[in-house]
Short mmCIF file of C-alpha atoms in Angstrom, two decimals:
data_model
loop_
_atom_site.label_atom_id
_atom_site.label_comp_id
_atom_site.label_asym_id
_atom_site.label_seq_id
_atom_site.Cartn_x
_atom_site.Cartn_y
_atom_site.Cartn_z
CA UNK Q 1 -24.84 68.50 -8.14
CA UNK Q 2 -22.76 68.41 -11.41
CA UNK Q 3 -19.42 68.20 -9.26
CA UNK Q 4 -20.85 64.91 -7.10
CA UNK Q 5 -21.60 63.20 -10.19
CA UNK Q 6 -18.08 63.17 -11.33
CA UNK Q 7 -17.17 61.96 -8.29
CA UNK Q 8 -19.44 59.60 -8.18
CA UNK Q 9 -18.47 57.85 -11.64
CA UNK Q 10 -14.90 58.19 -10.95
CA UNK Q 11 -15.42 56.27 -8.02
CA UNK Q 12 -16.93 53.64 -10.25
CA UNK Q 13 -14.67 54.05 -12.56
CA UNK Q 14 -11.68 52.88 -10.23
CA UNK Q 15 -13.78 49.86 -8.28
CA UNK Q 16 -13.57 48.60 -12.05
CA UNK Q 17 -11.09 48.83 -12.38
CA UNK Q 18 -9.18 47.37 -9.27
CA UNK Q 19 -12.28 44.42 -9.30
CA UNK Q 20 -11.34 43.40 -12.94
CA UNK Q 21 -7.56 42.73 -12.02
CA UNK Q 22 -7.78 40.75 -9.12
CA UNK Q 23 -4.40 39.45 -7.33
CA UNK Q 24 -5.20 35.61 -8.13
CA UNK Q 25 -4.70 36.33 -11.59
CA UNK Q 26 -1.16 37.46 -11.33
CA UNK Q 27 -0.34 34.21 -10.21
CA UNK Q 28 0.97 31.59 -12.51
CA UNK Q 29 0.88 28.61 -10.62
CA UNK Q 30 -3.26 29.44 -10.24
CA UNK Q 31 -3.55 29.76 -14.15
CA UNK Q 32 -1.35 26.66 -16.31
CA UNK Q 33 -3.23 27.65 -19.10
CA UNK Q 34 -1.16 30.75 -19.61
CA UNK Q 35 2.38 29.96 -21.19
CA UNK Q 36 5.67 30.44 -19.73
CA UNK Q 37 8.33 33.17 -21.28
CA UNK Q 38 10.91 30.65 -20.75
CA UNK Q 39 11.00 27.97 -23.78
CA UNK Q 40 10.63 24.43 -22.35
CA UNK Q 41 13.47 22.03 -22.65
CA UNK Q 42 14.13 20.37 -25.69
CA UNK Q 43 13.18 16.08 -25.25
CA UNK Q 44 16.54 15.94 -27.62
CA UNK Q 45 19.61 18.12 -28.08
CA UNK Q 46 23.14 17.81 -29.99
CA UNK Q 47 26.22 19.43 -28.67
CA UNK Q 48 29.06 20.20 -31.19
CA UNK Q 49 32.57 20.11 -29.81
CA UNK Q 50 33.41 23.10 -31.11
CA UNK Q 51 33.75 26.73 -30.16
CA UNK Q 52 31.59 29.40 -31.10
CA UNK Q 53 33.00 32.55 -32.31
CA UNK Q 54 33.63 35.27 -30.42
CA UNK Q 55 32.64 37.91 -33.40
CA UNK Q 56 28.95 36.94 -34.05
CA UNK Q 57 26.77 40.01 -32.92
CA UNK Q 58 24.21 39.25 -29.91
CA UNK Q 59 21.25 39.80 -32.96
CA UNK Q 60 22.88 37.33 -35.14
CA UNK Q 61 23.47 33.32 -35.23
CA UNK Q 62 26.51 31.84 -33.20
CA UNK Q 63 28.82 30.68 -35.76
CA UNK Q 64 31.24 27.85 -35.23
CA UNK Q 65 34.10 27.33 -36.96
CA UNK Q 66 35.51 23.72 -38.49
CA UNK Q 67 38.77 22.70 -40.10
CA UNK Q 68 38.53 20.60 -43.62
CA UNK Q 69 38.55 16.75 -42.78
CA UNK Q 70 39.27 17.21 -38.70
CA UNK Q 71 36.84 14.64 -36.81
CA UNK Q 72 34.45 16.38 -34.80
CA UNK Q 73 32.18 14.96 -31.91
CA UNK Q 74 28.64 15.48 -31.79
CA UNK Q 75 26.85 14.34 -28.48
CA UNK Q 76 23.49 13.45 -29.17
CA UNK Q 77 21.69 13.72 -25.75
CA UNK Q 78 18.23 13.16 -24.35
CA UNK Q 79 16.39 14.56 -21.09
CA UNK Q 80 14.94 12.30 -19.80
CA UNK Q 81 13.32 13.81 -16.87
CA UNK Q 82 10.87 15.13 -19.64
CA UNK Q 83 8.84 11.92 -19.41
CA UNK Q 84 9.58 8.09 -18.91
CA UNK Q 85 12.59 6.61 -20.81
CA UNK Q 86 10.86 3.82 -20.92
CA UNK Q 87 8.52 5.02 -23.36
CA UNK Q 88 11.11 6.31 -25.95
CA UNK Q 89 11.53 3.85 -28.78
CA UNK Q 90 14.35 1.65 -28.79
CA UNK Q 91 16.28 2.96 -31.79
CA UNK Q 92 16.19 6.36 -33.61
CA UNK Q 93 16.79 7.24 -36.51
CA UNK Q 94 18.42 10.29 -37.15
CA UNK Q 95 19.69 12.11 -40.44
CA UNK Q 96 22.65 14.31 -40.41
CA UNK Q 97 22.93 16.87 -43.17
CA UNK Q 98 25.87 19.73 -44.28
CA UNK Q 99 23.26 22.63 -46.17
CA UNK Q 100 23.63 25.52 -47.43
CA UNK Q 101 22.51 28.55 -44.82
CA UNK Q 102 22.22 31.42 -47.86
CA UNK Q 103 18.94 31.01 -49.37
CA UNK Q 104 20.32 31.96 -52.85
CA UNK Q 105 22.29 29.19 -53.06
CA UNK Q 106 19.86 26.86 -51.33
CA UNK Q 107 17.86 27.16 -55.05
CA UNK Q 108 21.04 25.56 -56.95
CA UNK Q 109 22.07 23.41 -54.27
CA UNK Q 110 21.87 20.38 -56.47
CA UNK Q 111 23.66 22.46 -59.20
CA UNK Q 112 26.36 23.44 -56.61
CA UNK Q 113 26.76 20.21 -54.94
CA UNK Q 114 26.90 18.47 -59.08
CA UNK Q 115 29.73 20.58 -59.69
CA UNK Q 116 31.79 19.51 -56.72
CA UNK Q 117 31.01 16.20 -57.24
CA UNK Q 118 32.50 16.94 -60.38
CA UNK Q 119 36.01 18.80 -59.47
CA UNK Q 120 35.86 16.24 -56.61
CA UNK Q 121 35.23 12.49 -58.01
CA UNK Q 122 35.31 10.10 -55.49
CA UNK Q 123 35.55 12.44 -52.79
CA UNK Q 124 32.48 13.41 -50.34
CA UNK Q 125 31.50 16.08 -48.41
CA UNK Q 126 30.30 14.42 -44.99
CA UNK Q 127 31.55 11.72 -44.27
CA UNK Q 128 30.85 9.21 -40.63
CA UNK Q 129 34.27 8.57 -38.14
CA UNK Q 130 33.00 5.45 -37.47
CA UNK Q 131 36.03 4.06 -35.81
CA UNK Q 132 35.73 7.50 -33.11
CA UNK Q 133 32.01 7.20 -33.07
CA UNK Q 134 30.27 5.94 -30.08
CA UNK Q 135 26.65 4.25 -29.82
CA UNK Q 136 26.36 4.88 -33.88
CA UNK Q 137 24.31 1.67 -35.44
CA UNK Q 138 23.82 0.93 -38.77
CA UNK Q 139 25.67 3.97 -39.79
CA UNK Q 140 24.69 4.96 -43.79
CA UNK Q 141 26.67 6.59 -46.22
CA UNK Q 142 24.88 7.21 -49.91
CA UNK Q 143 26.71 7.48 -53.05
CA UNK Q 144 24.32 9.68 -54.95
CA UNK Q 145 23.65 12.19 -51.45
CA UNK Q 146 27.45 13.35 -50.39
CA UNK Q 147 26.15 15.77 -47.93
CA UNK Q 148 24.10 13.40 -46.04
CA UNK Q 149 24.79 10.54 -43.37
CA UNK Q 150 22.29 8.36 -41.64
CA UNK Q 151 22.58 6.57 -38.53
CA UNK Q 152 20.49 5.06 -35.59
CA UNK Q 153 21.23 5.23 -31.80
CA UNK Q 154 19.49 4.10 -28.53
CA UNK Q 155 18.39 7.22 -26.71
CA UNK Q 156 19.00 5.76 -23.31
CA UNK Q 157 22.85 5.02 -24.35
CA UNK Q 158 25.47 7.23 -24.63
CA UNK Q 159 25.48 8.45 -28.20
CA UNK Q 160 28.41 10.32 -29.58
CA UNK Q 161 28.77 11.01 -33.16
CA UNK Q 162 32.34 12.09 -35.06
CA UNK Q 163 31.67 13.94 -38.58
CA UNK Q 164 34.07 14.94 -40.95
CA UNK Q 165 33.10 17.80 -43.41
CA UNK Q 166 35.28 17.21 -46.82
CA UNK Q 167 34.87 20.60 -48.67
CA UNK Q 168 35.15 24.55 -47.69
CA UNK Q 169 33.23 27.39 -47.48
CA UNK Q 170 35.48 29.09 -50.09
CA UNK Q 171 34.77 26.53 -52.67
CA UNK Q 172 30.65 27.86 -53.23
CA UNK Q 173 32.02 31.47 -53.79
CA UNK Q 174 32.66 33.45 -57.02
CA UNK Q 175 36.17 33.26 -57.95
CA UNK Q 176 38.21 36.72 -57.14
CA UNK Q 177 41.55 37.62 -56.83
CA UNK Q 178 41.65 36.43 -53.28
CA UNK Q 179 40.69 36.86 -49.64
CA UNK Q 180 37.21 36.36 -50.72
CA UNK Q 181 34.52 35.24 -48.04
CA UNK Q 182 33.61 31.63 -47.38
CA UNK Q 183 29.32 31.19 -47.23
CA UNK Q 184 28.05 29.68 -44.08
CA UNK Q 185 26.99 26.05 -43.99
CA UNK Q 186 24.06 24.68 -41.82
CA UNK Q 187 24.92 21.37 -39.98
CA UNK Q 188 21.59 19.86 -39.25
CA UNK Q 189 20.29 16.94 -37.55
CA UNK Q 190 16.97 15.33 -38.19
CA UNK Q 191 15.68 12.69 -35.96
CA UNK Q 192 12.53 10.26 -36.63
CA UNK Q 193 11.06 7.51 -34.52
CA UNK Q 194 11.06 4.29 -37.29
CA UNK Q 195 7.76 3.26 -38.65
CA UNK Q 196 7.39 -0.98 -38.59
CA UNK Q 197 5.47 -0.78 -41.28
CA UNK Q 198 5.32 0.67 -44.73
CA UNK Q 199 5.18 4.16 -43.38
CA UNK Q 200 7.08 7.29 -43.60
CA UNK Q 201 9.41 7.37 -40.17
CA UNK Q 202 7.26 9.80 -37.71
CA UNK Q 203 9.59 12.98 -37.43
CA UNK Q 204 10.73 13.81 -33.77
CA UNK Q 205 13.06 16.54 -33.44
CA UNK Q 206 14.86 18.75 -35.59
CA UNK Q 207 17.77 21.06 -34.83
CA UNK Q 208 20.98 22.58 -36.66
CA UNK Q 209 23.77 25.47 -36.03
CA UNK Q 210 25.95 27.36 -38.20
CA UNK Q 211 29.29 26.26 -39.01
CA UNK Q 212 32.15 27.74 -41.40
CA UNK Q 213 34.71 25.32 -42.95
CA UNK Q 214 38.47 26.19 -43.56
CA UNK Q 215 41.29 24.27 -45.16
CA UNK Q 216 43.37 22.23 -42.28
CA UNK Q 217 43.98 24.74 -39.34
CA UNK Q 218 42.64 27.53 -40.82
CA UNK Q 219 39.77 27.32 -38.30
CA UNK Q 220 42.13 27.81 -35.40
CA UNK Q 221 43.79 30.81 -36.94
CA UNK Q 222 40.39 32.14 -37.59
CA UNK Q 223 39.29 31.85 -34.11
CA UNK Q 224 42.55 33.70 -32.76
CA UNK Q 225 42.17 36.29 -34.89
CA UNK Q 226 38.33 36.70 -33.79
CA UNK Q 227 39.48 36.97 -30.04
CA UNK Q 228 42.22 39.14 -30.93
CA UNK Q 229 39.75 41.75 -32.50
CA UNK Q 230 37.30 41.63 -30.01
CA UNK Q 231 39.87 42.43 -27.06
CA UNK Q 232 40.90 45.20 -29.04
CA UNK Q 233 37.45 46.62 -29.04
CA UNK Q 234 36.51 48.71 -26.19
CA UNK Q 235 34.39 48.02 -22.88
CA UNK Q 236 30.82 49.06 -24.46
CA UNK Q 237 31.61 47.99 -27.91
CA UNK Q 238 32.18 44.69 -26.43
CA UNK Q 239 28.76 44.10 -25.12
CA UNK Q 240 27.26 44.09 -29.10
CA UNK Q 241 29.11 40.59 -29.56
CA UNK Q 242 28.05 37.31 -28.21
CA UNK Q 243 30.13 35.60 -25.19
CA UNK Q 244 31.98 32.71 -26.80
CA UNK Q 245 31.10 29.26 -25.65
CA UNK Q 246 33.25 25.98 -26.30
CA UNK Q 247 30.63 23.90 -27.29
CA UNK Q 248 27.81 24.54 -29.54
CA UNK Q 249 24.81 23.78 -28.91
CA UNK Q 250 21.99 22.84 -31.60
CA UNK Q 251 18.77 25.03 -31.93
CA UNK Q 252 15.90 23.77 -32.68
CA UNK Q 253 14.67 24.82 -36.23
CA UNK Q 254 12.14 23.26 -38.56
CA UNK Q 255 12.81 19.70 -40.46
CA UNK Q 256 14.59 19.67 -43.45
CA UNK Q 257 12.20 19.05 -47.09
CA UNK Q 258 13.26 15.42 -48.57
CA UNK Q 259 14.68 16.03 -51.87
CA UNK Q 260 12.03 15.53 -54.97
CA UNK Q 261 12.61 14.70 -58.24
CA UNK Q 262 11.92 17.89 -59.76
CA UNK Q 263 13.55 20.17 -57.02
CA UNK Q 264 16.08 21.56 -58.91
CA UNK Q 265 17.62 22.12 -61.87
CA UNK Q 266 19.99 18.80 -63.55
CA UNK Q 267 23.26 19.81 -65.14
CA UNK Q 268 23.16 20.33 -68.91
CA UNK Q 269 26.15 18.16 -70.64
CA UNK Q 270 27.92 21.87 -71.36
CA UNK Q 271 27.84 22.41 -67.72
CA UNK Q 272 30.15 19.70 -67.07
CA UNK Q 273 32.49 21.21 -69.18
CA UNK Q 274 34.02 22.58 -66.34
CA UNK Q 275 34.04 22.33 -62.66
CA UNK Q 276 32.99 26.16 -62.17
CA UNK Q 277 30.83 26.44 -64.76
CA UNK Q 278 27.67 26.24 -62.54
CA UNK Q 279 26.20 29.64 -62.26
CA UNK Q 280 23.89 30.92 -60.27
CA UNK Q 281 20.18 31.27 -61.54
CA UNK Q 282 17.04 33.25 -59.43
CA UNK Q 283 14.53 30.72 -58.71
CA UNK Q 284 11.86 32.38 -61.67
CA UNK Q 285 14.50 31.86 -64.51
CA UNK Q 286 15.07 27.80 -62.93
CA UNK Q 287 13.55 25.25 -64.87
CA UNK Q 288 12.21 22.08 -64.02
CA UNK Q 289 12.55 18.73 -65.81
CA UNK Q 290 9.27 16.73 -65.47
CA UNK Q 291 10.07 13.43 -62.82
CA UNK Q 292 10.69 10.62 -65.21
CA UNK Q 293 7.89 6.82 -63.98
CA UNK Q 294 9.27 4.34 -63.95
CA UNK Q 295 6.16 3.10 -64.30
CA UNK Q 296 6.32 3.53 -68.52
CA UNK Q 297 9.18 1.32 -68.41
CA UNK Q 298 8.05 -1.47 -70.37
CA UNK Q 299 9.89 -4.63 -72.52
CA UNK Q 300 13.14 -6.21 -72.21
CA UNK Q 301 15.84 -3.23 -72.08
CA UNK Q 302 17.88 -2.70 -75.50
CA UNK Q 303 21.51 -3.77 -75.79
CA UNK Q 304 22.51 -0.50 -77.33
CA UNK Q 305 21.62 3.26 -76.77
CA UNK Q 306 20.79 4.71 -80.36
CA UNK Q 307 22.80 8.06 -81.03
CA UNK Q 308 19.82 9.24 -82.49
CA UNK Q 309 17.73 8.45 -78.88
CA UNK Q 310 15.70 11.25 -77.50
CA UNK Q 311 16.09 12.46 -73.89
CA UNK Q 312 13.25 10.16 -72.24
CA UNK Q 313 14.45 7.46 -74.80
CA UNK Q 314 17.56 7.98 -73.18
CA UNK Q 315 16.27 8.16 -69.36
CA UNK Q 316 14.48 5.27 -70.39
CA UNK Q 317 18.12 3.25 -71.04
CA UNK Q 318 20.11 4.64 -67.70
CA UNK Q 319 16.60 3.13 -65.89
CA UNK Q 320 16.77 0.34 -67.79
CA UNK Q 321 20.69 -0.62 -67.41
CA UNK Q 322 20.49 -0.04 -63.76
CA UNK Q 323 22.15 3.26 -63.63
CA UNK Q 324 18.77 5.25 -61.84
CA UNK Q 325 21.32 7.28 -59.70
CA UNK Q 326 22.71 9.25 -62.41
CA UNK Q 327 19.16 9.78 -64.23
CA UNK Q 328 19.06 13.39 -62.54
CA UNK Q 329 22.54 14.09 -63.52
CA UNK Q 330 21.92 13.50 -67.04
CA UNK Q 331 18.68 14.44 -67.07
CA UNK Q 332 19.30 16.91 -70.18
CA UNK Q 333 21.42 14.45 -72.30
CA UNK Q 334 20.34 12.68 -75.84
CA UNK Q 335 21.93 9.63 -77.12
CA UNK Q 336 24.43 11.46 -78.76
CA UNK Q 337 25.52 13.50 -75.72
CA UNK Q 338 25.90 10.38 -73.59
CA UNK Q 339 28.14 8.56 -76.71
CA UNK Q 340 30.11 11.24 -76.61
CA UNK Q 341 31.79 11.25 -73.04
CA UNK Q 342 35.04 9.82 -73.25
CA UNK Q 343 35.96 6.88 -70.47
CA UNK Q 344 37.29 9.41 -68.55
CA UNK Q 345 34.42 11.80 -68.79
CA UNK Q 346 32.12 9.20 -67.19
CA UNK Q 347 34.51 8.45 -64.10
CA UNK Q 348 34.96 11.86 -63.31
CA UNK Q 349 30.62 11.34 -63.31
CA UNK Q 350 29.59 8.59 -61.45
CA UNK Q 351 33.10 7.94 -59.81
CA UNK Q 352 35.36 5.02 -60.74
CA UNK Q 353 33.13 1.41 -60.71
CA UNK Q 354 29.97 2.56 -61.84
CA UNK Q 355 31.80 4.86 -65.04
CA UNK Q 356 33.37 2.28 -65.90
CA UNK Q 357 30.24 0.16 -65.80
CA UNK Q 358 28.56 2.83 -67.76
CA UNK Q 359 31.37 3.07 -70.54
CA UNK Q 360 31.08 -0.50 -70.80
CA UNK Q 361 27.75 -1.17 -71.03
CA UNK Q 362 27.82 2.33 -73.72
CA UNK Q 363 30.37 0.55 -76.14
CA UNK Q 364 28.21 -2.84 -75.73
CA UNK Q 365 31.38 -4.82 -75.30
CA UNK Q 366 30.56 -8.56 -76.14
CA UNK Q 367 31.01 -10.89 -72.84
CA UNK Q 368 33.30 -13.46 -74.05
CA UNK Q 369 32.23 -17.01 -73.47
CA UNK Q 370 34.89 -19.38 -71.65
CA UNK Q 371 34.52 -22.04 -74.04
CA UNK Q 372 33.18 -22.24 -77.36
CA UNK Q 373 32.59 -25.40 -79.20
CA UNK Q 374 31.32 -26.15 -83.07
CA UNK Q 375 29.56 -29.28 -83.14
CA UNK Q 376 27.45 -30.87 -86.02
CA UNK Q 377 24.94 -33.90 -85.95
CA UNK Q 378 25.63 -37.03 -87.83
CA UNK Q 379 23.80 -36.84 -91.25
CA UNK Q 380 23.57 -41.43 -91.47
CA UNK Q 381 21.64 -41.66 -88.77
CA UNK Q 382 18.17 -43.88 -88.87
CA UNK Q 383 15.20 -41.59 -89.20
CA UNK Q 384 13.47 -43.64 -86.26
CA UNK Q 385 16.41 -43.00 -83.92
CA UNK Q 386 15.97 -39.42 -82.83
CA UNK Q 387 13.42 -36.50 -83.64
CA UNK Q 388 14.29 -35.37 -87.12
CA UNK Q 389 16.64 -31.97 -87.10
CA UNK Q 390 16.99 -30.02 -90.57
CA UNK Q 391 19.96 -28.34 -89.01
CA UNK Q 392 21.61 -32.06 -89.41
CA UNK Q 393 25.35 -32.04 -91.14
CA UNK Q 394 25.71 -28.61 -90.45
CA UNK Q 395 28.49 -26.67 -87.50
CA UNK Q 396 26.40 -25.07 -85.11
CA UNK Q 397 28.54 -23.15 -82.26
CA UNK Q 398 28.14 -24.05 -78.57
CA UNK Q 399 29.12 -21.68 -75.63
CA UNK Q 400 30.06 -22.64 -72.20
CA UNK Q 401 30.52 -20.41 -69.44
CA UNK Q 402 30.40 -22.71 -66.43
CA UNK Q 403 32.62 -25.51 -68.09
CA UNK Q 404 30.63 -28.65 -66.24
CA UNK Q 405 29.67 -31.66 -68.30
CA UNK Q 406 25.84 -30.81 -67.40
CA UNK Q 407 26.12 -27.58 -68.88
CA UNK Q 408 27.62 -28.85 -72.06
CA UNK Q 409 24.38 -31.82 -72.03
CA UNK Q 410 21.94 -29.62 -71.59
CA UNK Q 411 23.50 -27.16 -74.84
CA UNK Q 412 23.68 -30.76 -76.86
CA UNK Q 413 20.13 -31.12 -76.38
CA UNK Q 414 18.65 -28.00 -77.06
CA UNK Q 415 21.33 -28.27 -80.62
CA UNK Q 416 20.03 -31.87 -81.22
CA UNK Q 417 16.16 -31.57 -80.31
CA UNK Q 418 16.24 -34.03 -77.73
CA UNK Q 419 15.14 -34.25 -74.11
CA UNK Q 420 17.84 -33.04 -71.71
CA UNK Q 421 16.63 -35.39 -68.64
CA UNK Q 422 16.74 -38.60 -71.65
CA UNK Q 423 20.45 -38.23 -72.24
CA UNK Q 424 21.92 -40.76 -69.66
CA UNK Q 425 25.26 -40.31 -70.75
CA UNK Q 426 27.90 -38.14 -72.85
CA UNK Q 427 31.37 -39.41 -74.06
CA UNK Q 428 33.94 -38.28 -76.09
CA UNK Q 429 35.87 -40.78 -78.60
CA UNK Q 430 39.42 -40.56 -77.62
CA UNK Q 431 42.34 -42.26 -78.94
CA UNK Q 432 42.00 -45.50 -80.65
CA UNK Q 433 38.26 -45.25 -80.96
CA UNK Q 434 37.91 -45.54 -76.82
CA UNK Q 435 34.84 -43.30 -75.52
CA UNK Q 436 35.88 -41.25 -72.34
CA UNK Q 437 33.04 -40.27 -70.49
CA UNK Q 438 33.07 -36.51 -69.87
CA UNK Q 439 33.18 -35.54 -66.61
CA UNK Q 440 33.83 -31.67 -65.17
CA UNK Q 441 37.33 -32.11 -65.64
CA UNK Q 442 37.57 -33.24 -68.69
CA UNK Q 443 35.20 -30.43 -69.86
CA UNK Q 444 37.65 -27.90 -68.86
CA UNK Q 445 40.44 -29.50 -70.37
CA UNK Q 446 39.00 -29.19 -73.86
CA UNK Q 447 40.41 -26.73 -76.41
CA UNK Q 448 38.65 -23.68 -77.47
CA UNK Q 449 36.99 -23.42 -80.84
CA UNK Q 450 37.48 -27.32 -81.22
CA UNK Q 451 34.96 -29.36 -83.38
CA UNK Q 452 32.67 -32.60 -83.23
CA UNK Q 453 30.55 -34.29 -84.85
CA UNK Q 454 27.62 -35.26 -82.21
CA UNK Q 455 26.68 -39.46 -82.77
CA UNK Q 456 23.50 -39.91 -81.02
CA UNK Q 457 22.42 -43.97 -80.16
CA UNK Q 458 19.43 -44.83 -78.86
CA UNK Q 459 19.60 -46.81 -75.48
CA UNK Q 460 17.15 -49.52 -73.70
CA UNK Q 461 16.44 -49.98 -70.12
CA UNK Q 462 16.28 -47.13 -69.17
CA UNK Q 463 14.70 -45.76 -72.32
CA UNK Q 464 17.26 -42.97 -73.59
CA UNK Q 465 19.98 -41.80 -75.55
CA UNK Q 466 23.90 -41.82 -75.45
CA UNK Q 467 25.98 -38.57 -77.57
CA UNK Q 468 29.46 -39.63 -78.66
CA UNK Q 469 31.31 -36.81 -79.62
CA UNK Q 470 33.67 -37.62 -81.98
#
């Protein structure tokens, strides 16, 4: 009895089992809901024209190898048997950055790309071929972001892009006695569809690959060498590497976070004291300077920075003088601090036009004035005349910067008190007594610093006034 029970529930047991796996079910085609093991297609992809190394490890990253300043082609591509073309926008947008890949130094990037800026004035670290480039509109290039290029392109064109990275992977390591190893630099590519309104672009596709940069043909040697080791290697050991390929494609990774104002840490005016004085701080001990509104901005800006000016009093001045770009820079200085920089200090900053600008604007050089004239009124004249001036007798100074005859009638009559559009004409008493009327010409023709004395006669039909200058 005991024995056909068993069998009994084992038979049960196994019609489960085979009923609750039923062949249909193994099919994919009868089930979309279930997801593929293959990843779909990409809608976008970017191609680097550039070999891959043969000495990155099958778990690792393929790693692609640059020279310093070489123009390299990027093909930006896009399937489109993944949908209509048609319904692609017309223009994308897309945002090319060189990052760093080690997440140590991706803390200090600002502080790391600040110093280079500052060993390196003038110079950038990507930079657009546009003359190689294909399909590249409106190509960008910011001052204040060196690592960064914008561009759009019409996905149904043929899009090629040619980038030049400026600095090395050497240059963001601590200085040794030599044959130390360059850090790895992400080249990634953001790409947005453009908003036609006030809107943040809607982000489309991101991707990026790893790329090493050596000084001018460096890369090459590098790559020999690679191949050399790995055919040295034996059979099996030669399956742990990846196959070379010699183009590199892009994988797909997550967008890159816009830069905000409080991101990272500014330089402090000693750590421009040298170009490798930057060092590297874990992201407890950073600190963050509050983002400076411009929205307490208020008044007409002051002609000079006080030495005695805190730092927001000083923020407040850069804003205020049209120098926002460097705010973040100098985020940490005082008045003092900035009065201190030499001319050459402040080029070596914010590059050659705008440190000069800044020294300028710093020593609050007077603008000198093209012309400058002292005229005084005539003290005999009739009380009924003209609107009575208590300035009367006295040299007042007049400066001219456009040198036309309007300009100097309009300065009369803001220096006499009289109506500019009642002055109908303006001479000047030449030899024997004659009155030359002053025209543009003879304006310019008159010597600096010279002195009149303004007559001013009252005129009928049309109801005004003539000004002899004698």
């Amino acid at each position: 009895m005991g024995e056909s029970t068993q069998e009994d529930a084992d038979e049960t047991w196994g019609r489960i089992l085979r009923e609750s796996l039923p062949l249909p079910y193994l099919k994919q085609e009868e089930l979309p809901n279930i997801p593929s093991e293959e990843p779909p297609c990409p809608a976008l992809q970017y191609v680097l024209c550039a070999a891959t190394s043969p000495a990155a490890k099958q778990q690792e990253e393929a790693l692609t190898y640059l020279n310093q300043g070489q123009s390299y082609e990027v093909q930006m591509l896009c399937n489109s048997k993944l949908g209509d073309a048609t319904q692609w926008p017309r223009l994308l947008k897309s945002v090319v950055r060189v990052v760093f890949h080690d997440r140590r130094l991706q803390y200090t990037e600002q502080q790391q790309l600040d110093g280079w800026r500052w060993s390196r004035p003038g110079d950038r670290i990507l930079d657009i071929d546009v003359p190689l480039s294909v399909g590249v509109i409106e190509p960008q290039v910011l001052p204040s972001q060196l690592n960064t290029v914008e561009f759009h392109w019409d996905p149904t064109k043929r899009t090629s892009l040619f980038l030049q990275v400026h600095c090395i992977s050497t240059e963001f390591t601590p200085r040794k006695k030599g044959g130390e190893k360059g850090v790895p630099f992400r080249l990634q590519i953001d790409t947005f569809k453009p908003s036609d309104k006030e809107l943040p672009p809607e982000h489309l596709h991101s991707a990026g690959c790893l790329i090493k940069v050596f000084k001018p043909k460096g890369a090459d040697r590098k790559l020999k060498t690679d191949r050399e080791k790995i055919e040295r290697q034996p059979l099996h050991e030669r399956d742990k590497y990846q196959t070379a390929c010699e183009r590199t494609v892009f994988v797909e990774c997550s967008p890159w976070p816009e830069p905000s104002a409080a991101s990272y840490l500014p330089l402090s005016p000693l750590a421009l004291t040298s170009p490798h004085s930057c060092k590297l701080l874990s992201p407890e001990r950073l600190c963050y300077s509050p983002p400076f509104l411009l929205d307490t901005l208020g008044g007409s800006p002051a002609e000079d920075l006080n030495p005695g000016a805190s730092i927001l009093e000083t923020q407040q001045w850069l804003h205020q003088h049209r120098f926002s770009s460097y705010c973040r820079m100098l985020a940490n200085f005082t008045g003092t601090d900035l009065l201190k920089l030499t001319r050459q200090d402040l080029i070596q900053i914010c590059g050659a036009a705008d440190g000069i600008r800044l020294f300028n604007t710093l020593r609050a050089r007077p603008i000198r004035h093209r012309l400058t004239l002292y005229v005084a009124q005539e003290a005999s004249r009739q009380e009924n005349e003209v609107p009575k001036n208590p300035d009367s007798g006295f040299y007042q100074e007049i400066s001219l910067d456009e040198l036309s005859a309007l300009e100097l009638m309009g300065k009369l009559a803001e220096l006499l008190a009289l109506p500019a559009n009642q002055i109908h004409r303006l001479f000047h008493q030449g030899p024997g007594g004659i009155l030359i009327l002053l025209s543009d010409q003879v304006v310019q023709n008159l010597k600096d610093e010279s002195h009149f004395v303004a007559v001013v006669k009252k005129v009928q039909n049309p109801d005004g006034y003539y000004l002899v200058l004698t």
